[in-house]
Structure formats: C-alpha cells, structure tokens
Amino acid sequence: MRQTTIAKKVHNVGIGLHKGEPIRLTLEPLEAGSGIVFYRSDLGVSFKAEPKNVINTQMATVVGNEKGYISTIEHLMSAINAYGIDNIRIIVDANEIPVMDGSSASFCMLLDEAGVRELDANKKALIIKRAVEIREGDKLVRLSPSKSPKFDYTIKFSHPLIGTQHHVFEFSKKAYLKEISRARTFGFLKDVQALRSMGLALGGSLENAVVIDENKILNPEGLRFENEFVRHKILDAIGDLALVGAPILGDYTAFAGSHDLNHKLTLAVLADAKNFELVDLTAEVVREYQKVFA
C-alpha cells in the first residue's frame, strides 16, 4: 500500500471560531515522507503535525512554537486521518483553522474536491503492541491492541439533554463519512457568554456549533444524531491521534476524554518502543486490518 497526498491544490474561506474573522485555507500536495505540515502564510512559519509540536490543549489542539501557532486543528486533522492522507500542506493566513460548520464535513468535501493521489513510497502504520492508558481521576483514555480498530467513547454531563452517552465506532473512511463527520462541536450558552467577555468565541454561532442553555438546544434544526455530542468527541479523538504521523491500528477507549488526555496518550505511546511497531503496509498487513482500509 502506497503513501498518499492530495491530487491538486484546493482553497476555501471560513470564519475563525475565536476571532470571528475570515480565514483563507489552502491545501497543497506534498512529496512522500513529508508528513502533515501546517504553514502560517502571514508569518512565513511552518509547524509539522507531531505530538512534540503541540503547545496547548485547553480548548482545542494547538501546534506551534515561539514564532507562532495554529489553533483548532483537530477537525481538519480528523478528516485527513479518515481519508488516509499521509502528506499534505495546510496553509492559513491566521492563527486558527476556520471552524466551518463545527464538524469535519466541509473538510471532507474539500478533500473530495482535491482528490487523493498515490506516491511512490510505502505507506506506514503504527500497530499498538500493548495497552497504554492515561487516567486522571475518573477520566481515562486508552489505546490497546486490536485487529479491528474501533473508538469506544463514553461522555457524562450533568446537563439533562446530554447525560451519559456512549458510542462505538469501527474505523473506516466509509463509516466515518456516514457516522462521524457531520457531528458538530457543542457548547453551553453560559460558557459562550463568558468566553466572549474575554474576547474569545467571537465567531461562534448556531451555524457552527450546537449551543445548549439550561434546558434546551438553541439550534432550530436540532441535532443531526441523537447522540451527536459523543460522536463529535470521537471526531476530535480521531484528529488528535492523527498527530502520531501514521494510521494507528489499535482500539481507542475513552471515558470523559479531552484534547489534553489525547495528547498525553500520544506522547506516552511514542515514549516506549515496546508500545508499538511502525510497519510498512504490505498486502499481508492490509488483509489483517482490512476493515480499517475499507
């Protein structure tokens, strides 16, 4: 199985969640072995999508260094992961990826427009060899060996419209497009008001998030899925885990996970070579994990 990139350069413009300003997004093909590279055109600075370049996980996953940063990368990274794209350059002219509709569906459409092209190099995958878990209080995230990788996620909120939600997603591009890509980010009205008082979430609206007050969903169209909240958490996790730089062949389990716990999990996995094996995706390996590449 070969490494991939996109077939052609594509553009889009969207609103930044926090500043509320238009952001131009461009996706460009890259050569084999380049990985996923973010570029701030307004600063002339690049950041590779790697766990070591993550500098903040408080409200989103942020990559950068002392020269600059790019925030809210997880939804785009999620789509790139689902499409199996190994090498791509992501260009923005601001400090965040546009929020689009709060899901990854718009990024999937952009990747469909770009197309996928094979390169003359073997694709690699990261096979989980032993379980690695990060636990903080009652919160946990875990990667464990599996022949049919899946995302098993549980969330628990005191809000009556969310409560406890659980979803199991068997990973494949086809299933991702149907079950996960349209799930939107969500927030509570009181939190949005607090963030705006600090000059954040200025681009947030009912067009790009599910917003909940004390007893109802404010979006007139309602939810896209009965359990859209937990599905979006899976979308985020798929994007966060993509920072390891190769498809992960293993089960992901989470209870009340977060960007921060996902980041700590990627660091923990890569910290010990006994946790994983980086392999070329030969025909034999692809057959063994055939559901992933459906």
Tab-separated table of C-alpha atoms in Angstrom:
chain	number	residue	atom	x	y	z
A	1	MET	CA	0.000	0.000	0.000
A	2	ARG	CA	1.394	3.391	-1.026
A	3	GLN	CA	1.637	6.747	0.733
A	4	THR	CA	-0.816	9.358	-0.467
A	5	THR	CA	-1.222	13.081	-0.912
A	6	ILE	CA	-3.958	15.186	-2.498
A	7	ALA	CA	-4.146	15.332	-6.284
A	8	LYS	CA	-4.412	19.107	-6.582
A	9	LYS	CA	-4.345	22.340	-4.596
A	10	VAL	CA	-7.700	23.494	-3.198
A	11	HIS	CA	-8.910	26.614	-1.359
A	12	ASN	CA	-11.684	27.615	0.988
A	13	VAL	CA	-12.555	30.543	3.247
A	14	GLY	CA	-14.207	30.261	6.646
A	15	ILE	CA	-14.659	32.094	9.905
A	16	GLY	CA	-12.273	31.670	12.816
A	17	LEU	CA	-14.063	30.466	15.938
A	18	HIS	CA	-12.299	32.786	18.366
A	19	LYS	CA	-11.577	35.977	16.430
A	20	GLY	CA	-14.625	35.790	14.176
A	21	GLU	CA	-12.621	36.923	11.145
A	22	PRO	CA	-12.419	35.343	7.649
A	23	ILE	CA	-9.520	32.882	7.265
A	24	ARG	CA	-8.231	31.632	3.923
A	25	LEU	CA	-7.421	27.920	3.959
A	26	THR	CA	-5.346	26.232	1.238
A	27	LEU	CA	-4.443	22.547	0.983
A	28	GLU	CA	-1.441	21.589	-1.166
A	29	PRO	CA	0.090	18.247	-2.207
A	30	LEU	CA	3.419	17.219	-0.667
A	31	GLU	CA	6.020	14.614	-1.568
A	32	ALA	CA	6.302	11.235	0.134
A	33	GLY	CA	7.824	11.342	3.610
A	34	SER	CA	6.819	14.976	4.188
A	35	GLY	CA	4.010	14.268	6.641
A	36	ILE	CA	1.314	16.777	7.558
A	37	VAL	CA	2.698	20.323	7.629
A	38	PHE	CA	0.927	23.495	8.778
A	39	TYR	CA	2.054	26.847	7.352
A	40	ARG	CA	1.191	30.373	8.528
A	41	SER	CA	1.371	32.411	5.326
A	42	ASP	CA	1.098	35.666	7.276
A	43	LEU	CA	4.179	34.766	9.353
A	44	GLY	CA	6.153	32.554	6.970
A	45	VAL	CA	6.372	29.841	9.647
A	46	SER	CA	5.750	26.079	9.392
A	47	PHE	CA	4.828	23.534	12.071
A	48	LYS	CA	4.807	19.793	11.467
A	49	ALA	CA	1.852	17.883	12.879
A	50	GLU	CA	3.647	15.977	15.643
A	51	PRO	CA	2.909	15.494	19.356
A	52	LYS	CA	6.097	17.368	20.286
A	53	ASN	CA	4.777	20.480	18.491
A	54	VAL	CA	1.512	20.613	20.456
A	55	ILE	CA	1.721	23.670	22.726
A	56	ASN	CA	-1.818	23.935	24.104
A	57	THR	CA	-4.781	21.585	24.618
A	58	GLN	CA	-7.024	23.634	26.901
A	59	MET	CA	-9.899	24.353	24.499
A	60	ALA	CA	-8.564	22.877	21.255
A	61	THR	CA	-5.417	21.229	19.919
A	62	VAL	CA	-2.812	23.860	19.081
A	63	VAL	CA	0.532	23.392	17.287
A	64	GLY	CA	3.292	25.960	17.168
A	65	ASN	CA	6.450	27.372	18.702
A	66	GLU	CA	7.855	30.693	19.855
A	67	LYS	CA	7.311	32.152	16.362
A	68	GLY	CA	3.581	31.493	16.170
A	69	TYR	CA	0.832	28.893	16.375
A	70	ILE	CA	-2.262	27.439	14.689
A	71	SER	CA	-5.259	26.512	16.825
A	72	THR	CA	-8.293	24.249	16.402
A	73	ILE	CA	-6.583	21.789	14.078
A	74	GLU	CA	-8.477	18.682	15.268
A	75	HIS	CA	-11.466	18.738	12.877
A	76	LEU	CA	-9.307	19.082	9.759
A	77	MET	CA	-6.831	16.512	11.115
A	78	SER	CA	-9.754	14.167	11.713
A	79	ALA	CA	-10.840	14.351	8.067
A	80	ILE	CA	-7.255	13.916	6.839
A	81	ASN	CA	-6.896	10.851	9.067
A	82	ALA	CA	-10.163	9.348	7.803
A	83	TYR	CA	-9.120	9.860	4.172
A	84	GLY	CA	-5.777	8.146	4.821
A	85	ILE	CA	-3.743	11.104	3.593
A	86	ASP	CA	-0.098	10.890	4.661
A	87	ASN	CA	1.404	14.046	3.146
A	88	ILE	CA	-0.269	17.447	2.869
A	89	ARG	CA	0.489	21.126	3.397
A	90	ILE	CA	-2.149	23.148	5.240
A	91	ILE	CA	-1.862	26.908	4.717
A	92	VAL	CA	-3.768	29.539	6.694
A	93	ASP	CA	-3.330	33.300	6.983
A	94	ALA	CA	-4.317	33.476	10.680
A	95	ASN	CA	-3.756	31.666	13.974
A	96	GLU	CA	-6.567	29.126	13.681
A	97	ILE	CA	-8.204	26.723	11.244
A	98	PRO	CA	-11.640	28.016	10.171
A	99	VAL	CA	-14.442	26.367	12.136
A	100	MET	CA	-16.717	25.830	9.095
A	101	ASP	CA	-19.963	24.226	10.404
A	102	GLY	CA	-18.351	22.870	13.586
A	103	SER	CA	-17.889	19.368	12.171
A	104	SER	CA	-15.403	17.928	9.671
A	105	ALA	CA	-17.934	17.563	6.828
A	106	SER	CA	-16.741	20.699	4.996
A	107	PHE	CA	-13.149	19.472	5.144
A	108	CYS	CA	-14.259	16.108	3.753
A	109	MET	CA	-15.904	17.909	0.826
A	110	LEU	CA	-12.699	19.906	0.280
A	111	LEU	CA	-10.669	16.681	0.234
A	112	ASP	CA	-13.142	15.168	-2.218
A	113	GLU	CA	-12.575	18.185	-4.464
A	114	ALA	CA	-8.795	17.781	-4.137
A	115	GLY	CA	-8.772	14.037	-4.786
A	116	VAL	CA	-6.241	11.560	-3.431
A	117	ARG	CA	-3.062	10.558	-5.291
A	118	GLU	CA	-0.729	7.662	-4.548
A	119	LEU	CA	3.007	8.299	-4.218
A	120	ASP	CA	5.998	6.093	-4.932
A	121	ALA	CA	6.711	5.125	-1.313
A	122	ASN	CA	5.349	2.540	1.094
A	123	LYS	CA	2.623	3.657	3.479
A	124	LYS	CA	3.365	3.012	7.152
A	125	ALA	CA	1.097	2.262	10.080
A	126	LEU	CA	1.586	2.274	13.834
A	127	ILE	CA	0.464	-1.037	15.320
A	128	ILE	CA	-0.311	-0.919	19.042
A	129	LYS	CA	1.520	-3.827	20.721
A	130	ARG	CA	0.447	-3.335	24.336
A	131	ALA	CA	-2.149	-1.268	26.154
A	132	VAL	CA	-1.268	2.303	27.130
A	133	GLU	CA	-3.621	4.265	29.386
A	134	ILE	CA	-3.770	7.800	30.725
A	135	ARG	CA	-6.008	8.261	33.741
A	136	GLU	CA	-6.785	11.454	35.663
A	137	GLY	CA	-9.363	10.944	38.393
A	138	ASP	CA	-12.304	9.156	36.795
A	139	LYS	CA	-11.281	10.307	33.295
A	140	LEU	CA	-9.306	7.981	31.055
A	141	VAL	CA	-8.130	7.368	27.504
A	142	ARG	CA	-6.534	4.123	26.338
A	143	LEU	CA	-5.023	2.530	23.238
A	144	SER	CA	-4.878	-1.269	23.123
A	145	PRO	CA	-4.051	-3.942	20.521
A	146	SER	CA	-6.851	-4.839	18.082
A	147	LYS	CA	-7.311	-6.433	14.673
A	148	SER	CA	-10.455	-4.377	14.017
A	149	PRO	CA	-9.692	-0.892	15.407
A	150	LYS	CA	-12.601	0.950	16.944
A	151	PHE	CA	-13.349	4.047	19.029
A	152	ASP	CA	-15.318	3.271	22.193
A	153	TYR	CA	-16.262	6.567	23.836
A	154	THR	CA	-18.397	7.485	26.852
A	155	ILE	CA	-19.216	11.015	27.997
A	156	LYS	CA	-21.044	12.075	31.143
A	157	PHE	CA	-22.507	15.538	31.694
A	158	SER	CA	-24.853	16.700	34.420
A	159	HIS	CA	-26.927	18.542	31.808
A	160	PRO	CA	-30.306	16.780	31.277
A	161	LEU	CA	-30.043	16.945	27.463
A	162	ILE	CA	-26.699	15.116	27.417
A	163	GLY	CA	-26.315	12.944	30.490
A	164	THR	CA	-24.332	9.764	29.758
A	165	GLN	CA	-23.790	8.959	26.084
A	166	HIS	CA	-21.860	6.015	24.671
A	167	HIS	CA	-20.910	5.200	21.088
A	168	VAL	CA	-18.708	2.563	19.466
A	169	PHE	CA	-17.314	3.401	16.035
A	170	GLU	CA	-15.490	0.844	13.882
A	171	PHE	CA	-12.972	2.850	11.924
A	172	SER	CA	-13.148	3.106	8.129
A	173	LYS	CA	-13.462	6.034	5.742
A	174	LYS	CA	-16.909	4.955	4.572
A	175	ALA	CA	-18.227	4.639	8.135
A	176	TYR	CA	-16.571	7.926	9.138
A	177	LEU	CA	-18.405	9.858	6.439
A	178	LYS	CA	-21.732	8.366	7.479
A	179	GLU	CA	-21.449	8.205	11.276
A	180	ILE	CA	-18.911	10.801	12.458
A	181	SER	CA	-18.018	13.578	10.003
A	182	ARG	CA	-21.280	15.555	10.436
A	183	ALA	CA	-21.205	15.605	14.254
A	184	ARG	CA	-20.731	19.214	15.398
A	185	THR	CA	-18.858	20.725	18.283
A	186	PHE	CA	-21.076	21.823	21.147
A	187	GLY	CA	-21.075	24.307	23.987
A	188	PHE	CA	-23.174	25.794	26.745
A	189	LEU	CA	-24.644	29.272	26.347
A	190	LYS	CA	-23.267	30.432	29.705
A	191	ASP	CA	-19.755	29.391	28.659
A	192	VAL	CA	-20.054	31.116	25.280
A	193	GLN	CA	-21.052	34.345	27.030
A	194	ALA	CA	-18.079	34.069	29.396
A	195	LEU	CA	-15.667	33.408	26.517
A	196	ARG	CA	-16.933	36.383	24.536
A	197	SER	CA	-16.366	38.634	27.532
A	198	MET	CA	-12.692	37.588	27.254
A	199	GLY	CA	-12.563	38.306	23.504
A	200	LEU	CA	-12.886	34.608	22.553
A	201	ALA	CA	-15.515	32.604	20.628
A	202	LEU	CA	-16.358	35.761	18.663
A	203	GLY	CA	-17.010	33.635	15.561
A	204	GLY	CA	-19.162	31.099	17.363
A	205	SER	CA	-22.795	30.881	16.284
A	206	LEU	CA	-25.653	28.461	15.750
A	207	GLU	CA	-24.192	27.986	12.254
A	208	ASN	CA	-21.047	26.289	13.563
A	209	ALA	CA	-21.895	24.718	16.927
A	210	VAL	CA	-24.651	23.059	18.884
A	211	VAL	CA	-25.479	25.518	21.670
A	212	ILE	CA	-27.373	24.491	24.798
A	213	ASP	CA	-28.901	26.644	27.503
A	214	GLU	CA	-30.145	25.299	30.824
A	215	ASN	CA	-32.936	23.198	29.371
A	216	LYS	CA	-32.958	23.196	25.566
A	217	ILE	CA	-30.939	23.097	22.367
A	218	LEU	CA	-30.966	26.539	20.764
A	219	ASN	CA	-30.287	25.398	17.183
A	220	PRO	CA	-33.661	25.495	15.375
A	221	GLU	CA	-32.814	22.394	13.308
A	222	GLY	CA	-31.986	20.348	16.407
A	223	LEU	CA	-29.416	17.552	16.416
A	224	ARG	CA	-28.016	15.644	13.446
A	225	PHE	CA	-27.734	12.464	15.538
A	226	GLU	CA	-29.483	11.504	18.758
A	227	ASN	CA	-26.034	11.169	20.368
A	228	GLU	CA	-24.262	13.877	18.346
A	229	PHE	CA	-22.294	15.007	21.412
A	230	VAL	CA	-20.356	11.775	21.908
A	231	ARG	CA	-19.924	11.319	18.149
A	232	HIS	CA	-18.212	14.695	18.000
A	233	LYS	CA	-15.861	13.615	20.777
A	234	ILE	CA	-14.894	10.646	18.608
A	235	LEU	CA	-14.321	13.041	15.688
A	236	ASP	CA	-11.971	15.068	17.903
A	237	ALA	CA	-10.103	11.970	19.089
A	238	ILE	CA	-9.527	10.784	15.506
A	239	GLY	CA	-7.971	14.177	14.763
A	240	ASP	CA	-5.863	14.286	17.914
A	241	LEU	CA	-4.456	10.793	17.361
A	242	ALA	CA	-3.506	11.683	13.770
A	243	LEU	CA	-0.617	13.677	15.186
A	244	VAL	CA	1.403	10.462	15.613
A	245	GLY	CA	2.066	10.687	11.883
A	246	ALA	CA	0.706	7.296	10.777
A	247	PRO	CA	-2.587	5.387	10.925
A	248	ILE	CA	-2.992	3.811	14.365
A	249	LEU	CA	-4.018	0.146	14.318
A	250	GLY	CA	-5.471	-0.374	17.760
A	251	ASP	CA	-8.590	0.221	19.834
A	252	TYR	CA	-9.190	3.617	21.440
A	253	THR	CA	-11.295	3.751	24.607
A	254	ALA	CA	-12.277	6.903	26.473
A	255	PHE	CA	-14.369	7.972	29.418
A	256	ALA	CA	-14.726	11.759	29.646
A	257	GLY	CA	-11.682	12.203	27.423
A	258	SER	CA	-10.228	15.506	26.235
A	259	HIS	CA	-7.692	17.041	23.878
A	260	ASP	CA	-5.249	17.142	26.772
A	261	LEU	CA	-5.630	13.451	27.609
A	262	ASN	CA	-5.393	12.505	23.928
A	263	HIS	CA	-2.154	14.460	23.626
A	264	LYS	CA	-0.712	12.808	26.724
A	265	LEU	CA	-1.714	9.428	25.289
A	266	THR	CA	0.161	10.007	22.015
A	267	LEU	CA	3.253	11.070	23.967
A	268	ALA	CA	3.022	8.022	26.226
A	269	VAL	CA	2.668	5.597	23.312
A	270	LEU	CA	5.659	7.025	21.457
A	271	ALA	CA	7.787	7.244	24.633
A	272	ASP	CA	8.416	3.469	24.717
A	273	ALA	CA	9.212	1.409	21.609
A	274	LYS	CA	7.654	-1.640	23.289
A	275	ASN	CA	4.225	0.008	22.969
A	276	PHE	CA	4.100	-0.004	19.178
A	277	GLU	CA	5.562	-1.201	15.919
A	278	LEU	CA	5.879	1.053	12.877
A	279	VAL	CA	5.387	-1.170	9.844
A	280	ASP	CA	5.112	-0.912	6.074
A	281	LEU	CA	1.566	-1.635	4.943
A	282	THR	CA	2.269	-4.744	2.914
A	283	ALA	CA	-0.599	-6.681	1.335
A	284	GLU	CA	-0.450	-9.108	4.267
A	285	VAL	CA	-0.849	-6.359	6.879
A	286	VAL	CA	-3.661	-4.709	4.914
A	287	ARG	CA	-5.547	-8.022	4.779
A	288	GLU	CA	-5.072	-8.434	8.527
A	289	TYR	CA	-6.601	-4.995	9.207
A	290	GLN	CA	-8.919	-4.955	6.208
A	291	LYS	CA	-11.819	-3.150	7.931
A	292	VAL	CA	-9.665	-0.068	8.501
A	293	PHE	CA	-8.950	0.380	4.810
A	294	ALA	CA	-12.483	-0.328	3.537
